[in-house]
mmCIF file of C-alpha atoms and ligand atoms in Angstrom:
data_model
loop_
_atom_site.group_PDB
_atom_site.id
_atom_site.type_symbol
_atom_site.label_atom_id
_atom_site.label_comp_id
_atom_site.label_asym_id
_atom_site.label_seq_id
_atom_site.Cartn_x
_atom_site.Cartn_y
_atom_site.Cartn_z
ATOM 1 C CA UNK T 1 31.916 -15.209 2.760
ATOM 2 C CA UNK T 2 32.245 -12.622 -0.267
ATOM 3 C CA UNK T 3 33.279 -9.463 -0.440
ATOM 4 C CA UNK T 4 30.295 -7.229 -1.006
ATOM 5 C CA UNK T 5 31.303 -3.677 -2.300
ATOM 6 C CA UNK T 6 27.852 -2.165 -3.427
ATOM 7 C CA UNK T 7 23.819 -3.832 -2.886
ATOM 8 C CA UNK T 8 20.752 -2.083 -3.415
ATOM 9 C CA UNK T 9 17.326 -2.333 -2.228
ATOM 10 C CA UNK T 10 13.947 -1.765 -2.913
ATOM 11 C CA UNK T 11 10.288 -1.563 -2.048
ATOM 12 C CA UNK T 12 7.739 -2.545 -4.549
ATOM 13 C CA UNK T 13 3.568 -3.788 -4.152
ATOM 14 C CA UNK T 14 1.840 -2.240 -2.016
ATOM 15 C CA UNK T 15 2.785 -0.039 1.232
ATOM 16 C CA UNK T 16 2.508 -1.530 4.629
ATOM 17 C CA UNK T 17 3.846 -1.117 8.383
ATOM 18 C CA UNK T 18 7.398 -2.436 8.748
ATOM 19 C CA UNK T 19 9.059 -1.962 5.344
ATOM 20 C CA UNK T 20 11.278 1.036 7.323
ATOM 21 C CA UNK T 21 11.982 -1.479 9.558
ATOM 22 C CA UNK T 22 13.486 -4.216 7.460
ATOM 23 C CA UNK T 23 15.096 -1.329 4.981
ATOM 24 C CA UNK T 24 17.098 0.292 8.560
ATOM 25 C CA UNK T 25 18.261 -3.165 9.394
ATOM 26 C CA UNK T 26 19.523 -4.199 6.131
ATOM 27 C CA UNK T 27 21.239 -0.355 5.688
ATOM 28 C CA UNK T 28 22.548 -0.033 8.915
ATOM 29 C CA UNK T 29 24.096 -3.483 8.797
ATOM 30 C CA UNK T 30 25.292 -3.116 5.133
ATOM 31 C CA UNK T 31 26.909 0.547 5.960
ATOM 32 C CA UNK T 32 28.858 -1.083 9.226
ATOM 33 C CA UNK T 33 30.398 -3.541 7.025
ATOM 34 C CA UNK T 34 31.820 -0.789 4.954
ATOM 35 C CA UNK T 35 29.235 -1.447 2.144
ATOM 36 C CA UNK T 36 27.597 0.822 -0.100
ATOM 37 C CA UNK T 37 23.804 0.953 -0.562
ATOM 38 C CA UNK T 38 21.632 1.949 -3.561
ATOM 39 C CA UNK T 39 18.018 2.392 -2.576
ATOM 40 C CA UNK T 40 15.841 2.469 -5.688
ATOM 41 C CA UNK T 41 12.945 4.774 -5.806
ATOM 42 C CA UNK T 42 9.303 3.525 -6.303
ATOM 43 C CA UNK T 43 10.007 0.238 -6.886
ATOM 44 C CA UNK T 44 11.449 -1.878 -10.379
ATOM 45 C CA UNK T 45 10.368 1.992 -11.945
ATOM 46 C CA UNK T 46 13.870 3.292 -10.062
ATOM 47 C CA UNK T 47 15.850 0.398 -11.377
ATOM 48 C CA UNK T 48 14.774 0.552 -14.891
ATOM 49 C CA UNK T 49 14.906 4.762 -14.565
ATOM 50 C CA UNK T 50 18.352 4.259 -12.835
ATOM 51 C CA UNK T 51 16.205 6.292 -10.342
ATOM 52 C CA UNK T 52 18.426 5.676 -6.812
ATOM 53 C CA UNK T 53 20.278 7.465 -4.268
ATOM 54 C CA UNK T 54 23.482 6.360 -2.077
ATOM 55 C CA UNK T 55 21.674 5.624 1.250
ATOM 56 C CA UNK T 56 23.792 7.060 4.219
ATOM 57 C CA UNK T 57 22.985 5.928 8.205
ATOM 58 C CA UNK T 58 21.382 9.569 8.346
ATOM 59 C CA UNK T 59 18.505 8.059 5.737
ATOM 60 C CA UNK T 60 17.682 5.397 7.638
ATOM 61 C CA UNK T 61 18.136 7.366 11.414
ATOM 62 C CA UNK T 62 14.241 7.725 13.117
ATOM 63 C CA UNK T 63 12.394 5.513 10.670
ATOM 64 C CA UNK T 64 11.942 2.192 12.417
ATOM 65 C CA UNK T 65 8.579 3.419 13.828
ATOM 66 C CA UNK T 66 7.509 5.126 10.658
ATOM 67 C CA UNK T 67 4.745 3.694 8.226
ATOM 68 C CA UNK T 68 5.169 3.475 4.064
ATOM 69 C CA UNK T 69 8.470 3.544 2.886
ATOM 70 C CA UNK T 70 11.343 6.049 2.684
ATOM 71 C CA UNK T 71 12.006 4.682 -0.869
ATOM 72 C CA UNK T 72 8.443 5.253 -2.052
ATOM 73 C CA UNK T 73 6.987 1.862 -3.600
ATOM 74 C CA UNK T 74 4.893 0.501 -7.265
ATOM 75 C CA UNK T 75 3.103 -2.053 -9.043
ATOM 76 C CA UNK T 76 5.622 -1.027 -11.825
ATOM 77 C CA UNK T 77 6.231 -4.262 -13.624
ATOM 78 C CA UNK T 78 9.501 -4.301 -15.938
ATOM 79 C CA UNK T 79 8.275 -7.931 -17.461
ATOM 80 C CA UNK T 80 5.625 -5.997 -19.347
ATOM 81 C CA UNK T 81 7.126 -3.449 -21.098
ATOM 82 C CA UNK T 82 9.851 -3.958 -24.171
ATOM 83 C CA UNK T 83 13.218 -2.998 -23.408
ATOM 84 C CA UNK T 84 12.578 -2.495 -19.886
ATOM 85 C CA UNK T 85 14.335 -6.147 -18.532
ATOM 86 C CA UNK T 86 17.648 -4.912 -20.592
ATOM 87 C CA UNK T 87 17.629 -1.688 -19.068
ATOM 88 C CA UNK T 88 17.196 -2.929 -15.416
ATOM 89 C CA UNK T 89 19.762 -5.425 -16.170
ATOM 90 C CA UNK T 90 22.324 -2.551 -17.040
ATOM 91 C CA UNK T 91 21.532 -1.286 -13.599
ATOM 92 C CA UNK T 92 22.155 -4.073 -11.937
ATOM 93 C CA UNK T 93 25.278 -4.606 -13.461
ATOM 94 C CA UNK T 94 26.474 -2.411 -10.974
ATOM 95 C CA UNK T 95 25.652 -4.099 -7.875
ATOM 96 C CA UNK T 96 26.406 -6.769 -6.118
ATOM 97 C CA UNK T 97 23.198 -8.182 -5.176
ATOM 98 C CA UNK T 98 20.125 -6.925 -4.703
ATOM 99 C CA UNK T 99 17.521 -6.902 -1.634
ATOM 100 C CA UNK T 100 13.317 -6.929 -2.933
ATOM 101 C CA UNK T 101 10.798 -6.248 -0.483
ATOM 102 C CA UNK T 102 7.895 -7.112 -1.653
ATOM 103 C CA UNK T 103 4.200 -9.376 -2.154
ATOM 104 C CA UNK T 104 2.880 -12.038 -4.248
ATOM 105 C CA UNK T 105 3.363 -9.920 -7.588
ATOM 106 C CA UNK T 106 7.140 -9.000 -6.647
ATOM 107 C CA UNK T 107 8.048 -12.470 -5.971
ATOM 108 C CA UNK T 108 7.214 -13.026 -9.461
ATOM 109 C CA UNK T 109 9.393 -10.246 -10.742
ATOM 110 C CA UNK T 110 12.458 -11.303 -8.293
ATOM 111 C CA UNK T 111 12.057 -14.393 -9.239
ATOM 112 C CA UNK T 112 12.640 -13.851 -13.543
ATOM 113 C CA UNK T 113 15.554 -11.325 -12.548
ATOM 114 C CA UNK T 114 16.964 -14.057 -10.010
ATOM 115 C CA UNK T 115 16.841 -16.759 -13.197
ATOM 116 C CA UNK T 116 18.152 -13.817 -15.132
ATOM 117 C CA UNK T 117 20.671 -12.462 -12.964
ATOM 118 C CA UNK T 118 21.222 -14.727 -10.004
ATOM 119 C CA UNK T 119 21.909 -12.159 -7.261
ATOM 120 C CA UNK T 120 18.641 -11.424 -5.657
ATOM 121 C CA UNK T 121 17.114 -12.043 -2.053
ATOM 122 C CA UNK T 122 13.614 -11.000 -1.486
ATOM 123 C CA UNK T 123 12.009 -10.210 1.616
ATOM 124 C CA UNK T 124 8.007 -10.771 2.222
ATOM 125 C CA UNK T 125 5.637 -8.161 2.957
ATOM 126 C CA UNK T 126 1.898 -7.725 2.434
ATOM 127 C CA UNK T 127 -0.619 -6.854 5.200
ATOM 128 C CA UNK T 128 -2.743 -9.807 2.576
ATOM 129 C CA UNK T 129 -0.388 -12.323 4.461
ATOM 130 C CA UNK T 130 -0.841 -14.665 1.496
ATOM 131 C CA UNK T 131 2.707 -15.370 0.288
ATOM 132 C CA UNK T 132 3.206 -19.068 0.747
ATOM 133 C CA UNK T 133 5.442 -20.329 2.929
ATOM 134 C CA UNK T 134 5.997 -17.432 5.389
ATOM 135 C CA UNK T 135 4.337 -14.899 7.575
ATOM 136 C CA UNK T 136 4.778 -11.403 5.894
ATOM 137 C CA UNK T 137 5.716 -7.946 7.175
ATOM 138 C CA UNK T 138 2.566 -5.820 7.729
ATOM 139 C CA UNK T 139 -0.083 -8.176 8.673
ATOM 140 C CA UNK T 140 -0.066 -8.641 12.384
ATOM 141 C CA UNK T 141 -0.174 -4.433 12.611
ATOM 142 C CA UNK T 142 -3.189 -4.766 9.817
ATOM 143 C CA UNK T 143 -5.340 -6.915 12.120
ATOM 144 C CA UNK T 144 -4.236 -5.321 15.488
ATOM 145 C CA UNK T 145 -5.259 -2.026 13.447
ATOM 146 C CA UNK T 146 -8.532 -3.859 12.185
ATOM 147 C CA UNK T 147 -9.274 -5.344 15.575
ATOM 148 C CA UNK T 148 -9.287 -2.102 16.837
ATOM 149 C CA UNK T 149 -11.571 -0.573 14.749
ATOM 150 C CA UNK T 150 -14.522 -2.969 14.215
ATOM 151 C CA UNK T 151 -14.211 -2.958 18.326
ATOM 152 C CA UNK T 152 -15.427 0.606 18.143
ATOM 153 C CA UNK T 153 -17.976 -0.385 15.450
ATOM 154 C CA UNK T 154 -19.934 -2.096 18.277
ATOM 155 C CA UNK T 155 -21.226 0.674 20.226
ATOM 156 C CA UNK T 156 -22.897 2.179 17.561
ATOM 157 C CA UNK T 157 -23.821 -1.653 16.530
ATOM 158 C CA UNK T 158 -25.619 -2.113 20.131
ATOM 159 C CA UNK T 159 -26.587 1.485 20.667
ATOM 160 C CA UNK T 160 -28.824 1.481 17.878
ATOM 161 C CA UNK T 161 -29.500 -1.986 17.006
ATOM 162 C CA UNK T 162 -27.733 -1.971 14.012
ATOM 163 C CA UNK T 163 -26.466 -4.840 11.630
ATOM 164 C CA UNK T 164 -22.896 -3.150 10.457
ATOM 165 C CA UNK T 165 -21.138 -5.127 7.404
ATOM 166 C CA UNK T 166 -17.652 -4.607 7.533
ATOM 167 C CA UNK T 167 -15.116 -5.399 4.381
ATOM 168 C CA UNK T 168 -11.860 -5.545 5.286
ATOM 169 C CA UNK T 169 -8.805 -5.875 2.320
ATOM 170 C CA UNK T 170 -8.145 -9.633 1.433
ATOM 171 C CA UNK T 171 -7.584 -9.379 -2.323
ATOM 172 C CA UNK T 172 -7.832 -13.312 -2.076
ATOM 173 C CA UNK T 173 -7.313 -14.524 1.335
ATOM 174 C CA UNK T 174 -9.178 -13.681 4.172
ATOM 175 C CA UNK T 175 -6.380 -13.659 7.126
ATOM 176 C CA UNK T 176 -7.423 -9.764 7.990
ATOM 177 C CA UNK T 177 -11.281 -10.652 8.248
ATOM 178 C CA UNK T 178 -10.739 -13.819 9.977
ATOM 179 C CA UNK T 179 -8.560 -13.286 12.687
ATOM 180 C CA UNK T 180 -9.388 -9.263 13.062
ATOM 181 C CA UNK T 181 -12.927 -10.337 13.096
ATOM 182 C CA UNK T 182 -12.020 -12.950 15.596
ATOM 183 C CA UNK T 183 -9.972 -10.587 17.527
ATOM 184 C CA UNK T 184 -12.831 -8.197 17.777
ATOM 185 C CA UNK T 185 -15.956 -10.911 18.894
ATOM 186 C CA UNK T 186 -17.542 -10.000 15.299
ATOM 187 C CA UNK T 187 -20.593 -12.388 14.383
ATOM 188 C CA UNK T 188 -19.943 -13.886 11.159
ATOM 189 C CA UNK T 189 -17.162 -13.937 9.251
ATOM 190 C CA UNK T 190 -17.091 -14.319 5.409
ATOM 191 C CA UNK T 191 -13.952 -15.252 2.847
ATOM 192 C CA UNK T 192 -12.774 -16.413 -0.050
ATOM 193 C CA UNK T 193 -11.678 -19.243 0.718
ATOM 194 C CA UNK T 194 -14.875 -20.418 2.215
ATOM 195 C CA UNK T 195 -17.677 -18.001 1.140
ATOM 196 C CA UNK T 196 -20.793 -18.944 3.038
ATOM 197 C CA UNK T 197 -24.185 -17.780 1.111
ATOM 198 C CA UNK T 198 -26.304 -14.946 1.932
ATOM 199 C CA UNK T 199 -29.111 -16.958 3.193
ATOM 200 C CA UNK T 200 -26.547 -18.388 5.504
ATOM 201 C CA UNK T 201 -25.470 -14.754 7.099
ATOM 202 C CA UNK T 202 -29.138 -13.454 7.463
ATOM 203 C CA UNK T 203 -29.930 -16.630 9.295
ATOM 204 C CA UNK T 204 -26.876 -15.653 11.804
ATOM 205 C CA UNK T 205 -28.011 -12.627 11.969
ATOM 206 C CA UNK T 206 -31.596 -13.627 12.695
ATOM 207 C CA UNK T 207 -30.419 -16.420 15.159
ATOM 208 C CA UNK T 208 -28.852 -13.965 17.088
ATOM 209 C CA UNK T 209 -31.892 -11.179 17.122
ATOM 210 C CA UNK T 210 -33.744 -14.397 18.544
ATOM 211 C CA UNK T 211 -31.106 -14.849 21.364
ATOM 212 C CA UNK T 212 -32.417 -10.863 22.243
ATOM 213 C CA UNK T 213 -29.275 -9.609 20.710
ATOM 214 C CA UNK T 214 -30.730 -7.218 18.040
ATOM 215 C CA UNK T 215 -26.900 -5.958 16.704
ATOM 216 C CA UNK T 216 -24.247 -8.174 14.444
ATOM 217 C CA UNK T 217 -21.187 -7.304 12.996
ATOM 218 C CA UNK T 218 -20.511 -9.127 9.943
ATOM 219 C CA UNK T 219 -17.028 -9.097 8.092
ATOM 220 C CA UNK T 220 -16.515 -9.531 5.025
ATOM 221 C CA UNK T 221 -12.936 -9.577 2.776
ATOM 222 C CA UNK T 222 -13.192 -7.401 -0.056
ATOM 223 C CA UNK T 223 -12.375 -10.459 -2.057
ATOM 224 C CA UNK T 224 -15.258 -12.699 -1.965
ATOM 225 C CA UNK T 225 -17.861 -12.392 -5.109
ATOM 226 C CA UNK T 226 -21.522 -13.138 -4.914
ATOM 227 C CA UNK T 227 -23.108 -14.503 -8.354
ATOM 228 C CA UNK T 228 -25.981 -12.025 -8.196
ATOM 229 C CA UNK T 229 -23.634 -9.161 -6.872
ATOM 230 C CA UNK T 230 -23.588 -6.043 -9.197
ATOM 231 C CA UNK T 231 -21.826 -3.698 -6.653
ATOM 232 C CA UNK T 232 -18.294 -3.442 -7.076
ATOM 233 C CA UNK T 233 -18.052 -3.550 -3.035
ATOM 234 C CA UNK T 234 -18.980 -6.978 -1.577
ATOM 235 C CA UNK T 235 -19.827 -5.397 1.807
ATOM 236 C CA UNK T 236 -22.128 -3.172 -0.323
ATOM 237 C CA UNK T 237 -24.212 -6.084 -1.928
ATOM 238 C CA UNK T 238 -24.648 -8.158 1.779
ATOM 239 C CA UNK T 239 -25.588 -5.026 3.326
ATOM 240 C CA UNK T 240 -28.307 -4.118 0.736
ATOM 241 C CA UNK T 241 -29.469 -7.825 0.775
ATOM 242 C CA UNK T 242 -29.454 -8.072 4.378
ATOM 243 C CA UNK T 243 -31.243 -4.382 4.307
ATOM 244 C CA UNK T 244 -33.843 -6.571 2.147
ATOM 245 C CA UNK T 245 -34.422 -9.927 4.040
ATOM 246 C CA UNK T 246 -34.632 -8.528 7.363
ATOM 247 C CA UNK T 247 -35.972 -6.339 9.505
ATOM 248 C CA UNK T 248 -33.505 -4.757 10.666
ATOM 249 C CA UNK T 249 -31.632 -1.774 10.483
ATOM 250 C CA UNK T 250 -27.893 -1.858 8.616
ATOM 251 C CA UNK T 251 -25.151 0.183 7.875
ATOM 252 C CA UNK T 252 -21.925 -0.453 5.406
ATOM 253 C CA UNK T 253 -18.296 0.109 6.468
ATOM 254 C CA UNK T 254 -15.362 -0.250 4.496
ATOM 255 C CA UNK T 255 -12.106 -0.579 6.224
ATOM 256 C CA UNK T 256 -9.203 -0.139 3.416
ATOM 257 C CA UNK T 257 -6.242 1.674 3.084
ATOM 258 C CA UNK T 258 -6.107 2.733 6.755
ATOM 259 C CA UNK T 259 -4.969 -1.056 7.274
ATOM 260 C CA UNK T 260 -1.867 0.074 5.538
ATOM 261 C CA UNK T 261 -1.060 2.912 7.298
ATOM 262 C CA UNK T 262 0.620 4.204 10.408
ATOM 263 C CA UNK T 263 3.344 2.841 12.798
ATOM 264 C CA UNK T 264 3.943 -0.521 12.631
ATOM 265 C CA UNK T 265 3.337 -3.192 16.279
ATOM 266 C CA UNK T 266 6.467 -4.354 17.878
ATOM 267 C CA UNK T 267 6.165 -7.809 16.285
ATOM 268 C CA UNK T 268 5.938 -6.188 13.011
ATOM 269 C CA UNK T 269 9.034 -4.213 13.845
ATOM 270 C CA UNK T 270 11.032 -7.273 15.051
ATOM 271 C CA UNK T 271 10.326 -9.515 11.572
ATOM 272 C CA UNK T 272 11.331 -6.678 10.179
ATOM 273 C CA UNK T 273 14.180 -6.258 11.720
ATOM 274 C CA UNK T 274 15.427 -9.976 11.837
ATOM 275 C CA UNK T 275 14.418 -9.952 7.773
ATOM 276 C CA UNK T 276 16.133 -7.231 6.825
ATOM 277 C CA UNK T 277 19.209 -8.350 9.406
ATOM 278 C CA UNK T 278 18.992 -12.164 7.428
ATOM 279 C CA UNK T 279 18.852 -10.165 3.542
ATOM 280 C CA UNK T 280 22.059 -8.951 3.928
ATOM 281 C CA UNK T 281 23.886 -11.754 5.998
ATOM 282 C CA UNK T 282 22.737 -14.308 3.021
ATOM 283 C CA UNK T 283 23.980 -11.705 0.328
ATOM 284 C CA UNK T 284 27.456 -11.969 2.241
ATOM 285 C CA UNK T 285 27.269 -16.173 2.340
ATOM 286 C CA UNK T 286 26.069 -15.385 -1.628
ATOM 287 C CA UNK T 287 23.139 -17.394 -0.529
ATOM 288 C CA UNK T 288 21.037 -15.895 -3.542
ATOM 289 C CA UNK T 289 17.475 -16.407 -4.819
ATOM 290 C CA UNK T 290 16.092 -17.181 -1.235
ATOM 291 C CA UNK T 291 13.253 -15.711 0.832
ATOM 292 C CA UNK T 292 13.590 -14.230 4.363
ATOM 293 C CA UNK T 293 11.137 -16.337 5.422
ATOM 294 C CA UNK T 294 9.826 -16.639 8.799
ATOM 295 C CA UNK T 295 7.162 -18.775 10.624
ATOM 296 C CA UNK T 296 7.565 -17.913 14.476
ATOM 297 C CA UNK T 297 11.513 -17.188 13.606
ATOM 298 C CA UNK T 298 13.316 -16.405 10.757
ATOM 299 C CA UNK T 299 14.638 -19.202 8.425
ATOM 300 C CA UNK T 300 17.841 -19.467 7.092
ATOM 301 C CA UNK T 301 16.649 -18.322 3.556
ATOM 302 C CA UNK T 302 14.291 -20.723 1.626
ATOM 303 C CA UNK T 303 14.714 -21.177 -1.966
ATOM 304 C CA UNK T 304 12.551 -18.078 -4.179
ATOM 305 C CA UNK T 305 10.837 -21.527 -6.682
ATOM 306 C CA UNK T 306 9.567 -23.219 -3.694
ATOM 307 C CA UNK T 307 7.104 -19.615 -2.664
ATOM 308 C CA UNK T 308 6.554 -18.225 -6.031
ATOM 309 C CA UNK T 309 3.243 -18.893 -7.754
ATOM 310 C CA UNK T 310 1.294 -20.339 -4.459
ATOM 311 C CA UNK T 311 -0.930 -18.837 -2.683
ATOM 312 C CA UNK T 312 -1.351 -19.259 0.815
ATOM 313 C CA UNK T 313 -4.626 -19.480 1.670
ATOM 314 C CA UNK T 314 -6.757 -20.027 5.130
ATOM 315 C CA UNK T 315 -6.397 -23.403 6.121
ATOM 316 C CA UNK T 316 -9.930 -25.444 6.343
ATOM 317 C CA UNK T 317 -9.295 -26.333 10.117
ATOM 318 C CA UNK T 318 -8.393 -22.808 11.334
ATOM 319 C CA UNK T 319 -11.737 -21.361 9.345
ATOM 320 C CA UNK T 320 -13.553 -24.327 11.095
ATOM 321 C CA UNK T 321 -12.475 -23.963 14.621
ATOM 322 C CA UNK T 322 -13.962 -20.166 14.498
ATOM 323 C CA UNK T 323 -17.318 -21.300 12.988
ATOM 324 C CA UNK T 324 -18.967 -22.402 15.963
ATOM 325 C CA UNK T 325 -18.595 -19.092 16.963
ATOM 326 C CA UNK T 326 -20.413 -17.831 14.719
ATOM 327 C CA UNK T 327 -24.135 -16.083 15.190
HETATM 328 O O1 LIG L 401 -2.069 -6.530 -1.335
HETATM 329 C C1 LIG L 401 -2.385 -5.596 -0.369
HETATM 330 C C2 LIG L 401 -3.622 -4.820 -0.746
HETATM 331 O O2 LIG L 401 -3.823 -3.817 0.218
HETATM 332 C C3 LIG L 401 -4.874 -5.676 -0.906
HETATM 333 O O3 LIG L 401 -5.474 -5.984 0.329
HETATM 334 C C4 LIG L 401 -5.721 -4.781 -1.783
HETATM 335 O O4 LIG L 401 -6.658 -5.539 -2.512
HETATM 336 C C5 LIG L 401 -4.715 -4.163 -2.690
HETATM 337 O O5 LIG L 401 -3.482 -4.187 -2.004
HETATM 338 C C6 LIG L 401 -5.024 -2.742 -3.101
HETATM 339 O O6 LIG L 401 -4.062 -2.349 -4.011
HETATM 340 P P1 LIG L 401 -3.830 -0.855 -4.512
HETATM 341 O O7 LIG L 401 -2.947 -0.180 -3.493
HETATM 342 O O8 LIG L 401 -3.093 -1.036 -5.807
HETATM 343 O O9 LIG L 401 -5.162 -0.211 -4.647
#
């Protein structure tokens, strides 16, 4: 066991439910133990700006239920910009380790200042849920939050006959769109890792009109590509071609940032919790460069190399069981 005296933390990627969460565990355990904590604001910007404040147990009181992050958050990415490596590492000569909540572009970034300066622990989050090796803070609220919505997409689907399109966030996955869309009964859904074609939707959607069911929901993640597509949005393109091939009436919906948003689900809150509890017990064992991973519990801290640079991507035989319900 070392003695820590001063650890910082911060938030970087993307907001998403749960990052108070893990930040209140890690503080309020770090402060009992007499330590001092640096949180750095908006992300690797605050520790190359030396932008940080001491947080105190009043910081961190109320915010377990609260969405973003009470250290605000970036894409800011000190491997890109000259001098800006030697300046963060003058920060963190202060410190005694230090705690990285973030996604798959973090992890990069933790890992080169882990090789650099060896006293770093990251903890996952995206609502994506595509880091490798571990379930990540923010998803299961992102499809609860997803579910909910594309449920309320129905009535207007069956009211007026409608075919809606719905693109959900997946930058490369689709976790959101298939188990939301799953969640919700929706009709077909399409991802990156195994885009089906548009012939192949319309004839879903036709199969059903056939059955006498003259709605469909059809989700899509933002991150599948069509050759012929020109619109920027996916969910754009399949709802003008479907628009064209069929008779039918469609609509476009986009759900985005609001999957990012809001008050994070008890399960959320409890990973959270247990991740930010783990961060600061391994910086104590000076069990550095590991991950707060967690698949159904939280592991003892899994080495940074063995997450970094993989994707983790819907498995073939979870996309397959939903297929036959499909159409
Ligand atoms: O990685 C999470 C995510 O919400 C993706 O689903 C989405 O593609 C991306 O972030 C959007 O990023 P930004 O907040 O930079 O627009």
């Amino acid at each position: 066991m070392r003695t820590l005296r001063r650890v910082g933390i911060l938030t970087s990627g993307g907001d998403c439910p749960g990052l108070n969460a893990a930040i209140r565990a890690f503080v309020k355990l770090a402060l009992r133990k007499g330590v001092e904590v640096w949180g750095f604001r908006n992300g690797w910007e605050g520790v190359v700006e030396k932008n940080y404040r001491r947080l105190t147990a009043r910081d961190v009181s109320g915010i377990l239920p609260l969405g973003g992050t009470i250290l605000g958050t970036s894409r800011y990415n000190p491997l890109r910009r000259k001098g800006d490596v030697e300046r963060a590492l003058s920060t963190l000569e202060n410190l005694d380790a230090l705690v990285v909540i973030g996604g798959n572009g973090s992890i990069h970034i933790a890992h080169a200042f882990q090789r650099m300066w060896g006293k770093v622990i990251f903890i996952p989050k995206t609502i994506d849920n595509d880091i490798w090796g571990t379930e990540s803070i923010g998803f299961n609220t992102a499809v609860e939050v997803a579910t909910h919505l594309i449920d309320r997409l129905h009535s207007t689907a069956e009211s007026h006959r409608r075919v809606f399109v719905v693109q959900l966030m997946g930058r490369h996955t689709g976790w959101i769109t298939l188990y939301a869309g799953m969640a919700a009964g929706a009709d077909v859904m399409v991802i990156p890792e195994f885009p089906i074609g548009e012939e192949e939707i319309a004839r879903y959607v036709l199969r059903r009109k056939r059955m006498g069911k003259s709605f469909s929901i059809v989700a899509v993640a933002e991150g599948v590509r069509y050759a012929h597509q020109r619109e920027q949005n996916v969910g754009i393109y399949l709802q003008r071609y479907l628009a064209r091939v069929l008779d039918i009436e469609t609509r476009f919906v986009e759900i985005g940032y609001v999957l990012r948003g809001g008050t994070p689900t008890a399960y959320d809150r409890l990973m959270a919790h247990e991740m930010g509890h783990l961060a600061f017990v391994l910086a104590e064992e000076g069990r550095f460069g590991c991950v707060t991973a967690y698949n159904g519990y939280v592991e003892r801290g899994v080495p940074i190399e063995r997450m970094v640079g993989r994707l983790k991507t819907v498995p073939p035989e979870e996309y397959f069981a939903a297929l036959p319900y499909f159409g």
